[in-house]
Amino acid sequence: MKETKIKSPVFLGYLHSFRALAILKIVLGHAVAAAFIAAYGVFNDVAPIIMVSEIFYHDSTIYFAIISGLLFSRVLKPKGYNKFYISKFKNIVLPYIFVTLVLTFIKIKFDDVSNFQEGISYYASKVFKNIIFGKANFALWYIPVLIVLYIVTPVLEFLQKTNTLTKVFFFFIMIIPLFVSRIQVLTEYTLKIETMLYFIGAYAVGMYLGSDLERKLQLIKRYKYAIITAVVICTIILFYFYNNKINMVGKVSLRESVFYIQKIGLALVFIMLFKRLGGRQPKWLVPIARDSFSIYFIHGTVLYAISHFFMFIVGAKAIAPLNIVLGAFLLMVVSISISMIIVYLFKKVFGKKSRMIIGS
């Protein structure tokens, strides 16, 4: 891909707002889980409050994949692959490595080693595995997936633009998550090709939207009621699946297939709604969007570190499920606030270089 000169940077305010909403949804979903675990000691997806949270939160990382693909096609592609990969290395990979180094150091049990040299070797081994598999924190699994999306970007662009046959294959990639389900791995050190394909599909959807974006937005506006209807139907189906414990058909998760349609539909609805606001984007979303990657890196650790401070709310089972609702909301607000304070302090100390350290 040849580099071309860009007269002025492209800033899509409505997409910036959508990014903020995406991270808010992700943190809120994690906050509900943290509040429920703090209150009851276990995660139970048949509990009504968890069921509702899962149906509206689960797979919200699809939003990030769509945003990344859209921004590549609409903003980053004209700048050339050199700048694309340098920016991703500096602003995603380096902060990811730094956060992994810190979180691994915090969590590692040096009592298990007998001397300094063994401790260093043990730490280095843990760090390496945590970087490869995204295991320094429960939320970091997505970063290795995101890096794979960046790696396959040239292949996807080739398929998207070359000829009719490659375009058909590109379309197949967009719908492959309907037939290949992501596999959630909570404790194992492994990367699943199915999970990669699932998010490559969402990333391809973003690339498709980003090419000739204004025309695609007009199509979304024209078919908005059909899109909203599809989202509602998918949501009803998901409630039915959860209530009746329906999921796997062979190796395909029916829930993940429906989640994929639901989240893409919701992404289109949110983009359309924020686009209608034009220059009147909610100002309070701007700093959240700006720090979104840092919040993603940090919030998981903060969330579970502070959850016991809110036992006075989440432990009030007599008012259930209000105890979880209030506890989750407070956990979300406080964890995002602490994450943003950490970002602010890094900016004060390191200036613009903080983006290569903490992501913002």
GROMACS .gro file of C-alpha atoms in nm:
model
  360
    1MET     CA    1   0.000   0.000   0.000
    2LYS     CA    2   0.151   0.332  -0.105
    3GLU     CA    3   0.165   0.619   0.137
    4THR     CA    4  -0.023   0.933   0.041
    5LYS     CA    5  -0.014   1.279   0.191
    6ILE     CA    6  -0.303   1.368   0.416
    7LYS     CA    7  -0.411   1.732   0.414
    8SER     CA    8  -0.570   1.720   0.756
    9PRO     CA    9  -0.645   1.454   1.014
   10VAL     CA   10  -0.988   1.295   1.002
   11PHE     CA   11  -1.172   1.301   1.334
   12LEU     CA   12  -1.504   1.120   1.359
   13GLY     CA   13  -1.664   1.264   1.671
   14TYR     CA   14  -1.956   1.023   1.665
   15LEU     CA   15  -1.719   0.726   1.652
   16HIS     CA   16  -1.526   0.875   1.944
   17SER     CA   17  -1.851   0.883   2.143
   18PHE     CA   18  -1.927   0.525   2.044
   19ARG     CA   19  -1.582   0.418   2.167
   20ALA     CA   20  -1.662   0.574   2.506
   21LEU     CA   21  -1.996   0.395   2.520
   22ALA     CA   22  -1.822   0.066   2.433
   23ILE     CA   23  -1.577   0.090   2.722
   24LEU     CA   24  -1.858   0.193   2.959
   25LYS     CA   25  -2.056  -0.117   2.861
   26ILE     CA   26  -1.752  -0.339   2.908
   27VAL     CA   27  -1.667  -0.198   3.251
   28LEU     CA   28  -2.030  -0.213   3.364
   29GLY     CA   29  -2.055  -0.580   3.262
   30HIS     CA   30  -1.740  -0.660   3.459
   31ALA     CA   31  -1.870  -0.451   3.751
   32VAL     CA   32  -2.194  -0.650   3.767
   33ALA     CA   33  -1.992  -0.973   3.775
   34ALA     CA   34  -1.760  -0.833   4.045
   35ALA     CA   35  -2.054  -0.715   4.258
   36PHE     CA   36  -2.234  -1.048   4.225
   37ILE     CA   37  -1.921  -1.248   4.314
   38ALA     CA   38  -1.853  -1.020   4.611
   39ALA     CA   39  -2.210  -1.072   4.734
   40TYR     CA   40  -2.259  -1.443   4.665
   41GLY     CA   41  -1.909  -1.581   4.620
   42VAL     CA   42  -1.978  -1.729   4.277
   43PHE     CA   43  -2.070  -1.623   3.923
   44ASN     CA   44  -2.411  -1.765   3.834
   45ASP     CA   45  -2.538  -1.689   3.483
   46VAL     CA   46  -2.887  -1.823   3.559
   47ALA     CA   47  -2.942  -1.550   3.818
   48PRO     CA   48  -3.175  -1.292   3.656
   49ILE     CA   49  -2.945  -0.993   3.719
   50ILE     CA   50  -2.647  -1.177   3.568
   51MET     CA   51  -2.859  -1.301   3.277
   52VAL     CA   52  -2.967  -0.947   3.190
   53SER     CA   53  -2.611  -0.820   3.223
   54GLU     CA   54  -2.469  -1.097   3.004
   55ILE     CA   55  -2.726  -1.048   2.729
   56PHE     CA   56  -2.655  -0.675   2.701
   57TYR     CA   57  -2.282  -0.678   2.787
   58HIS     CA   58  -2.136  -1.007   2.658
   59ASP     CA   59  -1.926  -0.974   2.341
   60SER     CA   60  -1.911  -0.595   2.373
   61THR     CA   61  -1.547  -0.623   2.264
   62ILE     CA   62  -1.701  -0.670   1.919
   63TYR     CA   63  -1.759  -0.293   1.928
   64PHE     CA   64  -1.385  -0.234   1.960
   65ALA     CA   65  -1.314  -0.471   1.670
   66ILE     CA   66  -1.567  -0.289   1.450
   67ILE     CA   67  -1.427   0.052   1.547
   68SER     CA   68  -1.071  -0.064   1.472
   69GLY     CA   69  -1.168  -0.195   1.128
   70LEU     CA   70  -1.371   0.114   1.045
   71LEU     CA   71  -1.091   0.349   1.149
   72PHE     CA   72  -0.841   0.155   0.941
   73SER     CA   73  -1.047   0.187   0.621
   74ARG     CA   74  -1.163   0.543   0.680
   75VAL     CA   75  -0.864   0.709   0.851
   76LEU     CA   76  -0.550   0.497   0.878
   77LYS     CA   77  -0.522   0.319   0.542
   78PRO     CA   78  -0.431   0.632   0.342
   79LYS     CA   79  -0.136   0.694   0.576
   80GLY     CA   80   0.034   0.369   0.476
   81TYR     CA   81   0.114   0.047   0.656
   82ASN     CA   82   0.442   0.174   0.800
   83LYS     CA   83   0.265   0.443   1.003
   84PHE     CA   84  -0.020   0.204   1.081
   85TYR     CA   85   0.206  -0.059   1.238
   86ILE     CA   86   0.436   0.190   1.409
   87SER     CA   87   0.137   0.360   1.574
   88LYS     CA   88  -0.010   0.027   1.687
   89PHE     CA   89   0.323  -0.087   1.827
   90LYS     CA   90   0.374   0.239   2.017
   91ASN     CA   91   0.018   0.291   2.137
   92ILE     CA   92  -0.109  -0.065   2.191
   93VAL     CA   93   0.177  -0.317   2.212
   94LEU     CA   94   0.416  -0.114   2.430
   95PRO     CA   95   0.149  -0.016   2.689
   96TYR     CA   96   0.025  -0.376   2.688
   97ILE     CA   97   0.376  -0.500   2.767
   98PHE     CA   98   0.420  -0.238   3.041
   99VAL     CA   99   0.085  -0.319   3.205
  100THR     CA  100   0.164  -0.691   3.184
  101LEU     CA  101   0.503  -0.636   3.349
  102VAL     CA  102   0.345  -0.443   3.636
  103LEU     CA  103   0.043  -0.668   3.690
  104THR     CA  104   0.253  -0.984   3.673
  105PHE     CA  105   0.491  -0.841   3.935
  106ILE     CA  106   0.199  -0.752   4.162
  107LYS     CA  107   0.034  -1.094   4.134
  108ILE     CA  108   0.338  -1.322   4.130
  109LYS     CA  109   0.410  -1.527   4.443
  110PHE     CA  110   0.782  -1.493   4.509
  111ASP     CA  111   0.740  -1.712   4.818
  112ASP     CA  112   0.741  -2.006   4.577
  113VAL     CA  113   1.104  -1.943   4.475
  114SER     CA  114   1.418  -2.011   4.678
  115ASN     CA  115   1.661  -1.743   4.550
  116PHE     CA  116   1.685  -1.418   4.352
  117GLN     CA  117   1.801  -1.578   4.026
  118GLU     CA  118   1.520  -1.832   4.036
  119GLY     CA  119   1.276  -1.551   4.111
  120ILE     CA  120   1.389  -1.348   3.809
  121SER     CA  121   1.364  -1.655   3.584
  122TYR     CA  122   1.019  -1.738   3.721
  123TYR     CA  123   0.902  -1.377   3.670
  124ALA     CA  124   1.039  -1.361   3.313
  125SER     CA  125   0.865  -1.688   3.226
  126LYS     CA  126   0.534  -1.563   3.370
  127VAL     CA  127   0.562  -1.229   3.190
  128PHE     CA  128   0.632  -1.399   2.857
  129LYS     CA  129   0.330  -1.627   2.889
  130ASN     CA  130   0.108  -1.343   3.007
  131ILE     CA  131   0.208  -1.127   2.709
  132ILE     CA  132   0.146  -1.404   2.458
  133PHE     CA  133  -0.186  -1.516   2.604
  134GLY     CA  134  -0.318  -1.198   2.770
  135LYS     CA  135  -0.332  -1.349   3.118
  136ALA     CA  136  -0.192  -1.072   3.340
  137ASN     CA  137  -0.552  -0.968   3.399
  138PHE     CA  138  -0.886  -1.124   3.307
  139ALA     CA  139  -0.967  -0.840   3.064
  140LEU     CA  140  -0.639  -0.851   2.871
  141TRP     CA  141  -0.724  -1.161   2.666
  142TYR     CA  142  -0.849  -0.928   2.391
  143ILE     CA  143  -0.513  -0.759   2.326
  144PRO     CA  144  -0.341  -1.064   2.167
  145VAL     CA  145  -0.658  -1.102   1.958
  146LEU     CA  146  -0.637  -0.735   1.857
  147ILE     CA  147  -0.272  -0.776   1.759
  148VAL     CA  148  -0.373  -1.066   1.533
  149LEU     CA  149  -0.636  -0.839   1.372
  150TYR     CA  150  -0.363  -0.587   1.293
  151ILE     CA  151  -0.139  -0.861   1.151
  152VAL     CA  152  -0.406  -0.992   0.910
  153THR     CA  153  -0.517  -0.642   0.802
  154PRO     CA  154  -0.319  -0.646   0.472
  155VAL     CA  155  -0.474  -0.983   0.382
  156LEU     CA  156  -0.822  -0.855   0.455
  157GLU     CA  157  -0.761  -0.539   0.252
  158PHE     CA  158  -0.638  -0.750  -0.040
  159LEU     CA  159  -0.952  -0.966  -0.024
  160GLN     CA  160  -1.178  -0.663   0.008
  161LYS     CA  161  -1.058  -0.481  -0.303
  162THR     CA  162  -0.895  -0.721  -0.550
  163ASN     CA  163  -1.164  -0.899  -0.754
  164THR     CA  164  -1.508  -1.057  -0.733
  165LEU     CA  165  -1.378  -1.387  -0.596
  166THR     CA  166  -1.176  -1.224  -0.318
  167LYS     CA  167  -1.469  -0.996  -0.231
  168VAL     CA  168  -1.693  -1.302  -0.192
  169PHE     CA  169  -1.432  -1.454   0.041
  170PHE     CA  170  -1.418  -1.125   0.235
  171PHE     CA  171  -1.796  -1.140   0.277
  172PHE     CA  172  -1.765  -1.499   0.400
  173ILE     CA  173  -1.515  -1.381   0.663
  174MET     CA  174  -1.769  -1.124   0.784
  175ILE     CA  175  -2.030  -1.395   0.842
  176ILE     CA  176  -1.800  -1.676   0.959
  177PRO     CA  177  -1.870  -1.595   1.330
  178LEU     CA  178  -2.221  -1.729   1.270
  179PHE     CA  179  -2.067  -2.074   1.220
  180VAL     CA  180  -1.740  -2.054   1.415
  181SER     CA  181  -1.787  -1.958   1.779
  182ARG     CA  182  -1.539  -1.786   2.007
  183ILE     CA  183  -1.412  -2.004   2.289
  184GLN     CA  184  -1.379  -1.845   2.631
  185VAL     CA  185  -1.065  -1.954   2.814
  186LEU     CA  186  -1.055  -1.828   3.171
  187THR     CA  187  -0.751  -2.003   3.318
  188GLU     CA  188  -0.568  -2.188   3.040
  189TYR     CA  189  -0.266  -2.039   2.865
  190THR     CA  190  -0.390  -2.088   2.512
  191LEU     CA  191  -0.511  -1.894   2.208
  192LYS     CA  192  -0.804  -2.037   2.017
  193ILE     CA  193  -0.824  -1.998   1.638
  194GLU     CA  194  -1.203  -1.992   1.670
  195THR     CA  195  -1.184  -1.680   1.886
  196MET     CA  196  -0.948  -1.517   1.637
  197LEU     CA  197  -1.186  -1.589   1.348
  198TYR     CA  198  -1.481  -1.459   1.548
  199PHE     CA  199  -1.321  -1.118   1.597
  200ILE     CA  200  -1.162  -1.110   1.252
  201GLY     CA  201  -1.520  -1.128   1.124
  202ALA     CA  202  -1.621  -0.823   1.330
  203TYR     CA  203  -1.304  -0.639   1.224
  204ALA     CA  204  -1.390  -0.712   0.859
  205VAL     CA  205  -1.738  -0.569   0.917
  206GLY     CA  206  -1.571  -0.250   1.042
  207MET     CA  207  -1.345  -0.239   0.735
  208TYR     CA  208  -1.649  -0.282   0.512
  209LEU     CA  209  -1.831   0.006   0.687
  210GLY     CA  210  -1.524   0.229   0.674
  211SER     CA  211  -1.489   0.201   0.296
  212ASP     CA  212  -1.729   0.457   0.145
  213LEU     CA  213  -1.847   0.536   0.498
  214GLU     CA  214  -2.097   0.809   0.417
  215ARG     CA  215  -2.287   0.587   0.172
  216LYS     CA  216  -2.292   0.304   0.428
  217LEU     CA  217  -2.427   0.543   0.690
  218GLN     CA  218  -2.707   0.643   0.454
  219LEU     CA  219  -2.793   0.273   0.410
  220ILE     CA  220  -2.796   0.225   0.787
  221LYS     CA  221  -3.030   0.522   0.819
  222ARG     CA  222  -3.258   0.386   0.545
  223TYR     CA  223  -3.284   0.042   0.708
  224LYS     CA  224  -3.275   0.158   1.070
  225TYR     CA  225  -3.610   0.003   1.162
  226ALA     CA  226  -3.509  -0.334   1.017
  227ILE     CA  227  -3.181  -0.317   1.211
  228ILE     CA  228  -3.358  -0.226   1.537
  229THR     CA  229  -3.609  -0.508   1.480
  230ALA     CA  230  -3.324  -0.755   1.427
  231VAL     CA  231  -3.160  -0.640   1.754
  232VAL     CA  232  -3.487  -0.681   1.946
  233ILE     CA  233  -3.547  -1.029   1.800
  234CYS     CA  234  -3.190  -1.136   1.881
  235THR     CA  235  -3.228  -1.010   2.238
  236ILE     CA  236  -3.554  -1.203   2.285
  237ILE     CA  237  -3.388  -1.517   2.143
  238LEU     CA  238  -3.096  -1.476   2.384
  239PHE     CA  239  -3.332  -1.452   2.681
  240TYR     CA  240  -3.499  -1.770   2.558
  241PHE     CA  241  -3.162  -1.946   2.520
  242TYR     CA  242  -3.048  -1.845   2.870
  243ASN     CA  243  -3.380  -1.934   3.034
  244ASN     CA  244  -3.382  -2.275   2.872
  245LYS     CA  245  -3.004  -2.337   2.897
  246ILE     CA  246  -2.970  -2.369   2.519
  247ASN     CA  247  -2.625  -2.313   2.375
  248MET     CA  248  -2.410  -2.567   2.195
  249VAL     CA  249  -2.498  -2.748   1.873
  250GLY     CA  250  -2.190  -2.954   1.806
  251LYS     CA  251  -1.900  -2.709   1.824
  252VAL     CA  252  -2.114  -2.406   1.743
  253SER     CA  253  -2.252  -2.187   2.021
  254LEU     CA  254  -2.597  -2.066   1.922
  255ARG     CA  255  -2.563  -1.790   2.179
  256GLU     CA  256  -2.240  -1.661   2.026
  257SER     CA  257  -2.396  -1.663   1.678
  258VAL     CA  258  -2.693  -1.457   1.799
  259PHE     CA  259  -2.468  -1.231   2.008
  260TYR     CA  260  -2.269  -1.156   1.692
  261ILE     CA  261  -2.579  -1.036   1.505
  262GLN     CA  262  -2.709  -0.848   1.811
  263LYS     CA  263  -2.383  -0.663   1.878
  264ILE     CA  264  -2.329  -0.568   1.513
  265GLY     CA  265  -2.688  -0.442   1.500
  266LEU     CA  266  -2.639  -0.244   1.822
  267ALA     CA  267  -2.312  -0.101   1.688
  268LEU     CA  268  -2.495   0.027   1.380
  269VAL     CA  269  -2.773   0.174   1.596
  270PHE     CA  270  -2.527   0.350   1.828
  271ILE     CA  271  -2.321   0.485   1.538
  272MET     CA  272  -2.640   0.613   1.374
  273LEU     CA  273  -2.760   0.781   1.695
  274PHE     CA  274  -2.427   0.951   1.764
  275LYS     CA  275  -2.399   1.054   1.398
  276ARG     CA  276  -2.734   1.233   1.427
  277LEU     CA  277  -2.593   1.447   1.708
  278GLY     CA  278  -2.337   1.595   1.471
  279GLY     CA  279  -2.122   1.845   1.660
  280ARG     CA  280  -2.336   1.810   1.972
  281GLN     CA  281  -2.160   1.497   2.102
  282PRO     CA  282  -2.187   1.452   2.482
  283LYS     CA  283  -1.884   1.631   2.622
  284TRP     CA  284  -1.855   1.398   2.921
  285LEU     CA  285  -1.785   1.107   2.684
  286VAL     CA  286  -1.480   1.279   2.531
  287PRO     CA  287  -1.228   1.208   2.812
  288ILE     CA  288  -1.361   0.853   2.852
  289ALA     CA  289  -1.311   0.788   2.481
  290ARG     CA  290  -0.966   0.947   2.492
  291ASP     CA  291  -0.857   0.718   2.778
  292SER     CA  292  -1.055   0.414   2.662
  293PHE     CA  293  -0.759   0.184   2.598
  294SER     CA  294  -0.597   0.280   2.928
  295ILE     CA  295  -0.925   0.217   3.107
  296TYR     CA  296  -0.944  -0.123   2.939
  297PHE     CA  297  -0.588  -0.207   3.047
  298ILE     CA  298  -0.636  -0.096   3.407
  299HIS     CA  299  -1.000  -0.132   3.509
  300GLY     CA  300  -1.003  -0.507   3.575
  301THR     CA  301  -0.735  -0.488   3.842
  302VAL     CA  302  -0.889  -0.178   4.000
  303LEU     CA  303  -1.237  -0.329   3.995
  304TYR     CA  304  -1.154  -0.635   4.198
  305ALA     CA  305  -0.910  -0.449   4.424
  306ILE     CA  306  -1.185  -0.212   4.541
  307SER     CA  307  -1.489  -0.445   4.534
  308HIS     CA  308  -1.460  -0.538   4.905
  309PHE     CA  309  -1.497  -0.168   4.996
  310PHE     CA  310  -1.854  -0.184   4.863
  311MET     CA  311  -1.967  -0.484   5.069
  312PHE     CA  312  -2.194  -0.253   5.267
  313ILE     CA  313  -2.404  -0.230   4.949
  314VAL     CA  314  -2.352  -0.559   4.765
  315GLY     CA  315  -2.382  -0.750   5.093
  316ALA     CA  316  -2.731  -0.609   5.155
  317LYS     CA  317  -2.908  -0.914   5.011
  318ALA     CA  318  -3.240  -0.806   5.159
  319ILE     CA  319  -3.272  -0.547   4.883
  320ALA     CA  320  -3.160  -0.783   4.602
  321PRO     CA  321  -3.119  -0.731   4.311
  322LEU     CA  322  -3.087  -0.360   4.394
  323ASN     CA  323  -2.772  -0.439   4.592
  324ILE     CA  324  -2.601  -0.564   4.274
  325VAL     CA  325  -2.738  -0.279   4.058
  326LEU     CA  326  -2.617  -0.007   4.296
  327GLY     CA  327  -2.292  -0.187   4.374
  328ALA     CA  328  -2.212  -0.241   4.006
  329PHE     CA  329  -2.286   0.122   3.919
  330LEU     CA  330  -2.060   0.251   4.196
  331LEU     CA  331  -1.787   0.001   4.107
  332MET     CA  332  -1.802   0.114   3.745
  333VAL     CA  333  -1.784   0.485   3.830
  334VAL     CA  334  -1.505   0.446   4.085
  335SER     CA  335  -1.295   0.204   3.878
  336ILE     CA  336  -1.317   0.429   3.570
  337SER     CA  337  -1.237   0.734   3.783
  338ILE     CA  338  -0.932   0.568   3.941
  339SER     CA  339  -0.815   0.447   3.598
  340MET     CA  340  -0.842   0.799   3.459
  341ILE     CA  341  -0.660   0.944   3.761
  342ILE     CA  342  -0.375   0.698   3.698
  343VAL     CA  343  -0.367   0.810   3.334
  344TYR     CA  344  -0.363   1.176   3.443
  345LEU     CA  345  -0.066   1.114   3.675
  346PHE     CA  346   0.126   0.933   3.401
  347LYS     CA  347   0.062   1.225   3.165
  348LYS     CA  348   0.187   1.469   3.425
  349VAL     CA  349   0.507   1.272   3.474
  350PHE     CA  350   0.580   1.148   3.121
  351GLY     CA  351   0.391   1.395   2.899
  352LYS     CA  352   0.311   1.269   2.550
  353LYS     CA  353   0.529   0.963   2.608
  354SER     CA  354   0.269   0.835   2.855
  355ARG     CA  355   0.075   0.701   2.557
  356MET     CA  356   0.356   0.450   2.496
  357ILE     CA  357   0.346   0.349   2.862
  358ILE     CA  358  -0.017   0.347   2.969
  359GLY     CA  359  -0.203   0.383   2.636
  360SER     CA  360  -0.320   0.745   2.669
   0.00000   0.00000   0.00000
